[in-house]
Coordinates of C-alpha atoms in Angstrom, one line a residue:
M1 CA -9.4 -0.2 32.7
E2 CA -11.0 -4.0 32.8
K3 CA -14.1 -5.1 30.1
S4 CA -17.0 -4.9 31.5
N5 CA -19.1 -7.3 29.9
N6 CA -19.9 -10.5 31.7
I7 CA -21.7 -12.3 28.9
T8 CA -20.0 -15.0 26.4
I9 CA -22.6 -16.4 25.0
F10 CA -26.3 -15.4 23.6
I11 CA -29.3 -17.3 23.7
L12 CA -30.9 -17.3 20.6
L13 CA -35.1 -18.0 21.0
G14 CA -35.8 -19.3 17.2
L15 CA -38.6 -18.8 14.9
S16 CA -40.5 -21.1 17.4
H17 CA -41.1 -23.2 20.9
N18 CA -43.4 -25.5 18.9
K19 CA -41.4 -29.0 18.2
N20 CA -43.7 -29.7 15.6
I21 CA -43.4 -26.7 13.8
E22 CA -39.7 -26.9 14.1
I23 CA -39.0 -30.0 12.6
L24 CA -41.1 -28.8 9.9
C25 CA -39.4 -25.7 9.4
F26 CA -36.1 -27.9 9.4
V27 CA -37.2 -30.0 6.3
L28 CA -38.3 -27.1 4.2
F29 CA -35.3 -25.4 4.4
L30 CA -32.9 -28.0 4.0
V31 CA -34.9 -28.7 1.1
C32 CA -34.5 -24.6 0.1
Y33 CA -30.8 -24.7 1.1
I34 CA -29.9 -27.8 -0.9
A35 CA -32.0 -26.2 -3.9
I36 CA -29.8 -22.7 -3.4
W37 CA -26.5 -24.2 -3.5
M38 CA -27.3 -26.9 -6.7
G39 CA -28.9 -23.9 -8.7
N40 CA -26.1 -21.2 -7.8
V41 CA -23.5 -23.5 -8.3
L42 CA -24.9 -24.8 -11.9
I43 CA -24.9 -20.7 -12.6
M44 CA -21.8 -20.5 -11.6
V45 CA -19.8 -23.5 -13.6
S46 CA -22.0 -22.7 -16.7
I47 CA -20.5 -19.3 -16.7
T48 CA -17.1 -20.5 -16.3
C49 CA -17.3 -23.3 -18.6
T50 CA -18.7 -21.9 -21.7
Q51 CA -16.7 -18.4 -21.4
L52 CA -19.8 -16.6 -20.5
I53 CA -18.5 -14.8 -18.3
N54 CA -17.2 -12.1 -20.7
Q55 CA -20.5 -11.0 -21.0
P56 CA -21.2 -8.3 -18.8
M57 CA -24.6 -9.8 -17.8
Y58 CA -23.3 -13.5 -16.9
F59 CA -19.9 -11.6 -15.5
F60 CA -22.4 -9.8 -12.9
L61 CA -24.8 -12.8 -12.7
N62 CA -21.3 -15.3 -11.5
Y63 CA -20.8 -12.6 -8.7
L64 CA -24.3 -12.0 -7.8
S65 CA -24.5 -16.2 -7.8
L66 CA -21.6 -16.6 -5.4
S67 CA -22.5 -13.8 -3.3
D68 CA -25.9 -15.8 -2.6
L69 CA -24.3 -18.8 -1.6
C70 CA -22.1 -16.6 1.1
Y71 CA -24.9 -14.5 2.3
T72 CA -27.4 -17.7 2.8
S73 CA -24.7 -19.6 4.6
T74 CA -24.0 -17.1 7.3
V75 CA -27.3 -17.8 8.7
T76 CA -28.9 -21.2 7.4
P77 CA -26.6 -23.6 8.5
K78 CA -26.6 -22.3 12.4
L79 CA -30.8 -21.7 11.8
M80 CA -31.3 -25.3 10.8
T81 CA -28.8 -26.9 13.4
D82 CA -30.7 -24.9 16.1
L83 CA -34.1 -26.5 15.2
L84 CA -33.4 -29.4 16.1
V85 CA -31.5 -28.7 19.6
E86 CA -33.1 -27.8 22.8
E87 CA -30.3 -24.9 23.7
K88 CA -29.8 -22.5 20.6
T89 CA -26.2 -20.8 22.1
I90 CA -24.2 -18.9 20.1
S91 CA -20.7 -17.1 21.5
Y92 CA -20.1 -13.7 21.7
N93 CA -17.5 -13.7 19.0
D94 CA -19.3 -16.0 16.8
C95 CA -22.0 -13.6 17.1
M96 CA -20.1 -10.6 16.2
A97 CA -18.8 -12.6 13.3
Q98 CA -21.9 -13.8 12.1
L99 CA -23.4 -10.0 11.9
F100 CA -20.3 -9.0 10.3
T101 CA -20.9 -11.3 7.4
T102 CA -24.5 -10.9 7.3
H103 CA -23.9 -7.2 6.6
L104 CA -21.2 -8.0 4.3
F105 CA -22.7 -10.4 1.8
G106 CA -26.0 -8.7 2.2
G107 CA -24.8 -5.4 1.3
M108 CA -22.4 -6.8 -1.6
E109 CA -25.6 -8.4 -2.9
I110 CA -27.7 -4.8 -3.3
F111 CA -24.7 -3.1 -4.8
I112 CA -24.5 -5.8 -7.6
L113 CA -28.0 -5.5 -8.2
M114 CA -27.6 -2.0 -9.0
G115 CA -24.6 -3.1 -10.9
M116 CA -26.8 -5.0 -13.1
A117 CA -29.3 -2.9 -13.7
Y118 CA -27.0 -0.2 -14.6
D119 CA -25.9 -2.8 -17.0
R120 CA -29.3 -3.2 -18.1
Y121 CA -30.1 0.4 -19.1
V122 CA -26.9 0.4 -20.8
A123 CA -27.6 -2.6 -23.1
I124 CA -31.5 -1.1 -23.9
C125 CA -31.1 2.6 -23.7
K126 CA -27.3 2.7 -25.7
P127 CA -26.6 -0.6 -27.3
L128 CA -24.2 1.2 -30.0
H129 CA -21.8 2.0 -26.9
Y130 CA -22.4 -1.2 -25.2
A131 CA -19.5 -2.9 -25.7
A132 CA -17.2 0.8 -25.2
I133 CA -19.2 1.4 -21.9
M134 CA -19.2 -2.2 -20.0
S135 CA -16.0 -2.8 -21.1
R136 CA -14.1 -5.7 -18.7
R137 CA -11.8 -2.7 -16.7
R138 CA -15.3 -1.2 -15.9
C139 CA -16.8 -4.3 -14.8
N140 CA -14.1 -5.0 -12.7
I141 CA -14.2 -2.0 -11.4
I142 CA -17.9 -2.1 -10.3
I143 CA -17.7 -5.2 -8.9
L144 CA -14.7 -3.7 -6.6
V145 CA -16.9 -1.0 -6.2
C146 CA -19.8 -3.5 -4.9
C147 CA -17.7 -5.3 -2.7
T148 CA -16.1 -2.3 -1.3
G149 CA -19.5 -0.7 0.0
G150 CA -20.6 -4.2 1.6
F151 CA -17.3 -4.0 3.3
V152 CA -17.5 -0.2 4.7
H153 CA -21.6 -0.8 5.5
S154 CA -20.6 -3.9 7.8
A155 CA -17.7 -2.1 9.1
S156 CA -19.6 0.5 10.4
Q157 CA -22.6 -1.8 11.6
F158 CA -19.7 -4.3 13.6
L159 CA -18.0 -1.4 15.1
L160 CA -21.3 0.2 16.4
T161 CA -22.1 -3.0 17.9
L162 CA -18.5 -4.2 18.9
F163 CA -17.7 -2.2 22.1
L164 CA -21.2 -2.3 23.6
P165 CA -21.1 -3.5 27.1
F166 CA -23.2 -6.4 27.5
C167 CA -23.9 -7.1 31.8
G168 CA -27.3 -8.8 31.9
H169 CA -30.2 -10.1 29.8
N170 CA -28.4 -12.6 27.2
E171 CA -31.5 -13.8 25.2
I172 CA -31.8 -12.8 21.6
D173 CA -35.3 -12.8 20.1
H174 CA -34.4 -14.1 16.8
Y175 CA -32.7 -16.8 15.2
F176 CA -28.9 -15.2 14.3
C177 CA -27.0 -12.3 15.4
D178 CA -28.7 -8.6 13.7
V179 CA -28.2 -5.2 15.1
Y180 CA -31.2 -4.2 16.8
P181 CA -31.6 -7.6 18.8
L182 CA -28.1 -6.9 20.1
L183 CA -29.2 -3.5 21.0
K184 CA -31.9 -4.0 22.9
L185 CA -29.6 -6.3 25.2
A186 CA -26.7 -3.6 25.9
C187 CA -26.6 -2.2 29.3
S188 CA -26.0 1.5 28.1
N189 CA -27.7 4.3 26.2
T190 CA -27.8 3.1 22.2
H191 CA -30.4 5.6 20.9
I192 CA -27.8 7.3 19.3
I193 CA -26.3 4.2 17.6
G194 CA -29.7 2.9 16.5
N195 CA -30.2 6.6 14.4
L196 CA -26.7 5.7 13.2
S197 CA -27.6 1.7 12.4
L198 CA -30.9 3.0 10.6
G199 CA -29.7 6.2 9.0
K200 CA -32.4 8.3 9.9
M201 CA -32.8 10.3 13.5
G202 CA -35.9 9.4 15.0
I203 CA -37.0 6.5 14.0
W204 CA -35.2 3.9 16.2
T205 CA -35.9 4.5 19.8
H206 CA -35.1 2.7 22.6
P207 CA -36.8 2.0 25.9
M208 CA -33.5 3.1 28.2
E209 CA -33.2 6.7 28.7
K210 CA -30.6 8.7 27.4
I211 CA -28.0 8.6 30.4
N212 CA -25.6 11.8 29.3
N213 CA -26.0 14.7 31.5
V214 CA -22.9 16.3 29.8
S215 CA -23.7 19.2 27.7
E216 CA -20.5 21.0 27.3
F217 CA -16.5 20.1 28.0
I218 CA -14.2 22.4 29.5
F219 CA -10.7 23.0 27.9
W220 CA -7.8 23.6 30.4
G221 CA -5.7 24.7 26.9
L222 CA -2.1 25.1 26.3
S223 CA -1.1 26.7 29.6
Q224 CA -2.7 28.5 32.9
N225 CA -0.2 31.1 33.1
P226 CA -2.3 34.5 31.8
E227 CA 1.1 35.9 30.4
V228 CA 2.3 32.3 28.4
E229 CA -1.3 32.5 27.1
E230 CA -0.7 36.5 26.0
V231 CA 2.5 35.8 24.1
C232 CA 0.6 32.6 22.4
F233 CA -2.4 34.4 21.4
V234 CA 0.2 37.2 19.6
V235 CA 2.2 34.7 18.1
F236 CA -0.6 32.5 16.7
S237 CA -2.6 35.2 15.2
F238 CA 0.0 36.5 13.3
F239 CA 0.9 32.8 12.3
Y240 CA -2.6 32.0 11.5
T241 CA -3.1 35.4 9.4
V242 CA 0.1 35.0 7.5
F243 CA -1.0 31.2 6.6
L244 CA -4.2 32.2 5.4
L245 CA -2.9 34.8 3.3
R246 CA -0.3 32.9 2.0
N247 CA -2.6 29.6 1.0
L248 CA -5.0 31.9 -0.4
L249 CA -2.0 33.3 -2.5
I250 CA -1.5 30.1 -3.8
M251 CA -5.0 29.0 -5.0
L252 CA -5.5 32.7 -6.5
T253 CA -2.2 32.0 -8.3
V254 CA -3.1 28.5 -9.6
C255 CA -6.6 29.6 -10.7
M256 CA -5.6 32.8 -12.4
G257 CA -2.9 31.2 -14.0
N258 CA -4.6 28.4 -15.4
L259 CA -2.1 26.4 -13.2
F260 CA -4.7 23.8 -12.6
N261 CA -3.7 22.1 -15.6
S262 CA -0.6 20.9 -14.2
P263 CA -1.0 18.0 -12.1
M264 CA 1.6 19.1 -9.3
Y265 CA -0.6 22.5 -8.7
F266 CA -3.7 21.2 -9.0
F267 CA -2.8 18.9 -6.0
L268 CA -0.7 21.7 -4.7
N269 CA -4.1 24.0 -4.7
F270 CA -6.1 21.5 -2.8
L271 CA -3.7 21.0 -0.6
S272 CA -3.5 24.3 0.2
F273 CA -7.4 24.4 0.5
V274 CA -7.4 21.3 3.0
D275 CA -4.4 23.2 5.3
I276 CA -7.1 26.1 5.5
C277 CA -9.9 23.9 6.4
Y278 CA -7.7 21.9 8.9
S279 CA -6.1 24.5 10.8
S280 CA -8.9 26.9 10.4
V281 CA -11.0 23.6 12.5
T282 CA -8.7 24.1 16.0
A283 CA -6.8 27.6 15.3
P284 CA -10.0 30.3 16.0
K285 CA -11.1 28.1 19.1
M286 CA -7.6 27.8 20.3
I287 CA -6.9 31.4 19.8
A288 CA -10.2 32.9 20.9
D289 CA -9.6 30.6 24.3
L290 CA -6.2 32.0 24.9
L291 CA -8.0 35.5 26.2
A292 CA -10.7 33.6 27.8
K293 CA -11.6 32.5 31.8
N294 CA -14.2 29.8 30.5
K295 CA -12.8 27.3 27.9
T296 CA -15.6 26.0 26.8
I297 CA -17.3 24.1 24.0
S298 CA -20.9 22.5 23.8
Y299 CA -21.4 18.6 23.0
A300 CA -22.3 19.4 19.9
G301 CA -19.4 21.6 18.9
C302 CA -16.9 19.1 20.7
M303 CA -18.6 15.9 18.2
L304 CA -18.1 18.3 15.5
L305 CA -14.7 19.6 16.1
L306 CA -13.4 16.3 16.3
F307 CA -15.1 15.2 12.8
G308 CA -13.2 18.2 11.2
V309 CA -9.8 17.2 12.7
H310 CA -9.8 13.9 11.5
F311 CA -11.6 14.4 8.1
F312 CA -9.5 17.2 7.0
G313 CA -6.5 15.7 8.8
C314 CA -7.2 12.4 7.1
T315 CA -7.9 14.1 3.8
E316 CA -4.5 16.0 4.1
I317 CA -2.3 12.6 4.2
F318 CA -3.6 11.1 1.4
I319 CA -3.2 13.9 -0.6
L320 CA 0.3 14.1 0.6
T321 CA 0.6 10.3 -0.2
V322 CA -0.9 11.0 -3.8
M323 CA 1.5 14.0 -4.4
A324 CA 4.2 11.5 -3.9
Y325 CA 2.9 9.1 -6.3
D326 CA 2.7 12.2 -8.8
H327 CA 6.7 13.0 -8.2
Y328 CA 7.4 9.3 -9.0
V329 CA 5.7 9.4 -12.0
A330 CA 7.1 12.7 -13.0
I331 CA 10.7 11.5 -12.2
C332 CA 11.0 7.9 -12.9
K333 CA 8.4 7.9 -16.0
P334 CA 8.8 11.5 -17.4
L335 CA 7.9 10.0 -21.2
H336 CA 4.5 8.7 -19.8
F337 CA 3.5 11.2 -17.4
M338 CA 1.2 13.2 -19.1
T339 CA -0.6 9.7 -19.9
I340 CA -0.7 8.3 -16.3
M341 CA -1.8 11.4 -15.0
D342 CA -4.4 12.6 -17.2
R343 CA -6.9 15.1 -15.8
E344 CA -9.7 12.0 -15.0
R345 CA -6.9 10.3 -13.2
C346 CA -6.1 13.1 -11.1
N347 CA -9.8 14.0 -10.3
K348 CA -10.4 10.1 -9.3
M349 CA -7.5 10.2 -7.2
L350 CA -8.5 13.5 -5.6
L351 CA -12.0 12.2 -4.9
G352 CA -10.6 9.0 -3.4
T353 CA -8.8 11.2 -0.8
W354 CA -12.5 12.7 0.5
V355 CA -13.8 9.9 0.4
G356 CA -11.1 8.3 2.5
G357 CA -11.0 11.5 5.3
F358 CA -15.1 11.0 5.1
I359 CA -15.1 7.4 5.6
H360 CA -12.4 8.0 8.7
S361 CA -13.8 10.5 10.6
V362 CA -17.2 8.7 10.4
I363 CA -15.9 6.0 12.2
Q364 CA -14.1 8.0 14.7
V365 CA -17.3 10.0 15.0
A366 CA -19.6 6.9 15.3
L367 CA -17.3 5.2 17.7
V368 CA -17.3 8.3 20.2
V369 CA -20.7 10.0 19.8
Q370 CA -22.5 6.8 21.1
L371 CA -20.5 7.0 24.6
P372 CA -22.0 8.1 27.8
F373 CA -20.8 11.1 29.7
C374 CA -21.7 11.2 32.9
G375 CA -19.1 12.6 35.4
P376 CA -15.9 14.8 34.5
N377 CA -16.6 16.8 31.2
E378 CA -12.5 18.6 31.8
F379 CA -9.6 17.6 29.8
D380 CA -6.1 18.8 29.5
H381 CA -6.5 19.7 26.0
Y382 CA -7.2 22.5 23.6
F383 CA -9.4 20.9 21.2
C384 CA -11.6 17.7 21.3
D385 CA -10.0 14.5 20.2
V386 CA -10.5 11.1 20.2
H387 CA -8.1 9.9 23.6
P388 CA -8.8 13.0 26.0
V389 CA -12.7 12.6 24.9
L390 CA -12.3 8.6 25.8
K391 CA -11.0 9.1 29.0
L392 CA -14.3 11.0 30.6
A393 CA -16.6 8.4 29.1
C394 CA -18.7 6.8 32.5
T395 CA -18.3 2.9 30.5
D396 CA -15.6 1.0 29.6
T397 CA -14.1 2.0 26.5
Y398 CA -11.2 -0.7 26.0
V399 CA -12.2 -1.7 22.7
V400 CA -13.2 1.5 21.2
G401 CA -9.8 2.4 22.3
V402 CA -8.0 -0.4 20.3
V403 CA -10.6 0.4 17.2
V404 CA -9.2 3.6 17.4
T405 CA -5.6 2.9 17.2
A406 CA -5.9 0.2 14.8
N407 CA -8.0 2.9 12.5
N408 CA -5.3 5.6 12.7
G409 CA -2.5 3.6 13.1
T410 CA -3.4 1.7 9.7
I411 CA -4.1 5.3 7.7
T412 CA -0.6 6.8 9.2
L413 CA 1.6 3.9 9.2
G414 CA 0.0 2.7 5.8
S415 CA 0.5 6.2 4.5
F416 CA 4.1 6.5 5.7
V417 CA 5.3 3.6 4.3
I418 CA 3.7 4.0 1.0
L419 CA 5.7 7.8 1.0
L420 CA 9.2 6.3 2.5
I421 CA 9.2 3.4 -0.5
S422 CA 8.3 6.6 -3.3
H423 CA 11.0 8.8 -2.1
S424 CA 13.6 5.7 -1.9
V425 CA 12.9 4.8 -5.4
I426 CA 12.9 8.4 -6.3
L427 CA 16.3 9.1 -4.8
V428 CA 17.6 5.6 -6.5
S429 CA 16.8 6.5 -10.2
L430 CA 18.0 10.1 -9.7
R431 CA 21.5 8.4 -10.4
K432 CA 20.6 8.2 -13.9
H433 CA 19.5 11.9 -14.2
S434 CA 21.9 15.1 -15.0
A435 CA 23.1 17.4 -12.5
E436 CA 20.7 19.9 -13.3
G437 CA 17.9 17.1 -13.3
R438 CA 18.8 16.0 -9.8
R439 CA 18.7 19.9 -8.3
E440 CA 15.5 20.1 -9.5
A441 CA 14.3 16.9 -8.3
L442 CA 15.6 17.3 -5.3
S443 CA 14.5 20.7 -4.7
T444 CA 10.7 19.3 -5.1
C445 CA 11.5 16.2 -3.3
G446 CA 12.9 18.1 -0.2
S447 CA 10.2 20.4 0.0
H448 CA 7.6 17.3 0.3
I449 CA 9.9 15.2 2.7
A450 CA 9.9 18.6 4.9
V451 CA 6.2 18.4 5.0
I452 CA 6.1 14.4 5.7
I453 CA 8.5 14.7 8.4
L454 CA 6.3 17.5 9.9
F455 CA 2.9 16.2 9.7
F456 CA 3.5 12.3 10.4
G457 CA 6.7 12.5 13.3
P458 CA 3.6 13.9 15.7
C459 CA 1.1 12.1 14.4
T460 CA 2.9 8.9 14.8
F461 CA 3.4 9.8 18.6
M462 CA 0.0 10.7 19.0
Y463 CA -2.2 7.7 17.4
M464 CA 0.2 4.7 17.1
R465 CA 0.1 3.8 20.6
P466 CA -2.4 2.5 23.0
D467 CA -5.3 4.4 24.4
T468 CA -3.1 6.4 26.8
T469 CA -2.9 10.2 27.5
F470 CA 0.2 12.3 28.6
S471 CA 0.4 15.6 29.4
E472 CA 2.5 16.6 26.9
D473 CA -0.2 15.3 24.3
K474 CA -1.3 19.0 23.5
M475 CA 1.9 20.5 22.8
V476 CA 3.2 17.3 20.3
A477 CA -0.9 18.4 18.6
V478 CA 0.4 21.7 18.0
F479 CA 3.2 20.1 15.8
Y480 CA 0.6 18.5 13.5
A481 CA -2.7 20.7 14.4
I482 CA -1.3 24.0 13.7
I483 CA 2.2 24.6 12.7
P484 CA 2.3 22.0 9.6
P485 CA -0.8 23.8 7.8
M486 CA 0.7 26.9 8.6
L487 CA 4.1 26.2 7.1
N488 CA 3.1 23.9 4.3
P489 CA 2.7 27.1 2.1
L490 CA 6.0 28.6 3.2
I491 CA 8.0 25.1 2.4
Y492 CA 6.6 24.4 -1.0
T493 CA 7.3 28.2 -1.8
L494 CA 10.4 28.7 -0.5
R495 CA 12.2 25.4 -0.9
N496 CA 11.0 25.3 -4.4
S497 CA 11.8 27.6 -7.0
E498 CA 9.8 26.2 -9.5
V499 CA 6.8 26.9 -7.6
K500 CA 8.0 30.8 -6.9
I501 CA 8.2 31.0 -10.5
A502 CA 5.0 29.8 -11.4
M503 CA 3.6 32.5 -8.5
K504 CA 4.9 35.1 -10.3
K505 CA 4.1 34.1 -13.6
P506 CA 0.3 34.4 -13.6
W507 CA 0.5 38.1 -12.6
D508 CA 3.2 39.2 -15.6
N509 CA 0.8 36.9 -17.7
M510 CA -1.9 39.5 -17.1
F511 CA 0.0 41.6 -19.2
F512 CA 2.1 39.7 -21.3
G513 CA -0.1 36.9 -22.4
P514 CA -1.4 33.6 -20.9
V515 CA 0.7 30.9 -19.6
A516 CA 1.0 27.9 -21.7
N517 CA -1.0 25.0 -21.3
S518 CA 0.8 22.1 -19.9
W519 CA -2.1 19.4 -19.0
E520 CA -3.7 18.7 -22.7

């Protein structure tokens, strides 16, 4: 599909149309801008040269000055230049870049101010523990969080605006590119994007009426043959029931046996939980549709299903990656294992997997939820995924498809490369172990590698390609949305003798004593 945007430049209407006022504003802003640069550079040089950067307050002040300079410099130079010219124009690409950087440095500044407020709270309310709490490591983490928060915020604003079609009016009643002025120029419905950008439903409204007239979608399902559907119903119902029982058994075993205290079982427990959630997003609906004549789903249900698939699917990818790191530390650094993989670090890594999955799924839904659907509502699939839904949108989806592919591809390929590297290092290091140690390590890693191949193979085919769909996609989807979560508990328990023994211990210890704690 050809890109529908026919606007390459925007016209900024500026602060005023009065020449005298514009000249006065130019002089005023020039003085202020020079003062901002001189003041902030002086602060940064003073902090660096006098070693005040070792104190948390000045450490944050240094970064606040840097973000101030960057934030002001994204808007002010262009503003001052436009005050002296007749035609205040900006190219489409420069407009998008300005929008991104404005929200990036603006978001970072907000988060840094919050970090400084926390620093003042600790200094005044907990003075005796100040040095221990506000260590250099924690200050670095706070700055990293501030930068990450600013980036996530700006990326969401940027993505919500980037793929909007602009095909008519190109005059922005502003002096720089921001989200709301651009939304007013888009030649498509922007009601939902405005709500997502503001963060509250119903406050931002756009004069354009909502043009979606699709309230439900129709699935074609796995097959149009009733006999094949009946066989599939029996097979998937059986496997789904066994899968639920097996994962619940693993979770119950870990809880009853206090195996939470071992990092391997800690992550295996949450992998089982995510497996249940991930498979339950698609399997019950698919099984029910196998016996239904009309395989329909509401628009809201479709968006929720899409969110759930990518949320739990991405979380599972990150958990598998974390488990690979756990195996690497256990095999390559056994003497330092309990120090490295302590409870606090495991909790942080687990939290990171959920946050990463949530951010990924929010981006996917944000890219789809604003698209207008005003024609066909049938797709050859058994659940709502990004590529099939994009085909039904009655607007250009080229940019959306590129962003979706980049987003999914980065996560899938990045995680897969990390997993390959970690297991390659493990296999090389096994040469130094005894025969018994190699056998145990290969048993543990073998089950993990089997899960990785089953999950990442189909995911790579589905998401690391351009925005195209094939008739085989729905069959491939079975091998990453249904089969791997169902086989994970079997693979981990049948191939891993340690897991099988661990599953027996809690029931024996109910009568013979508690399980020894392996994670102090």
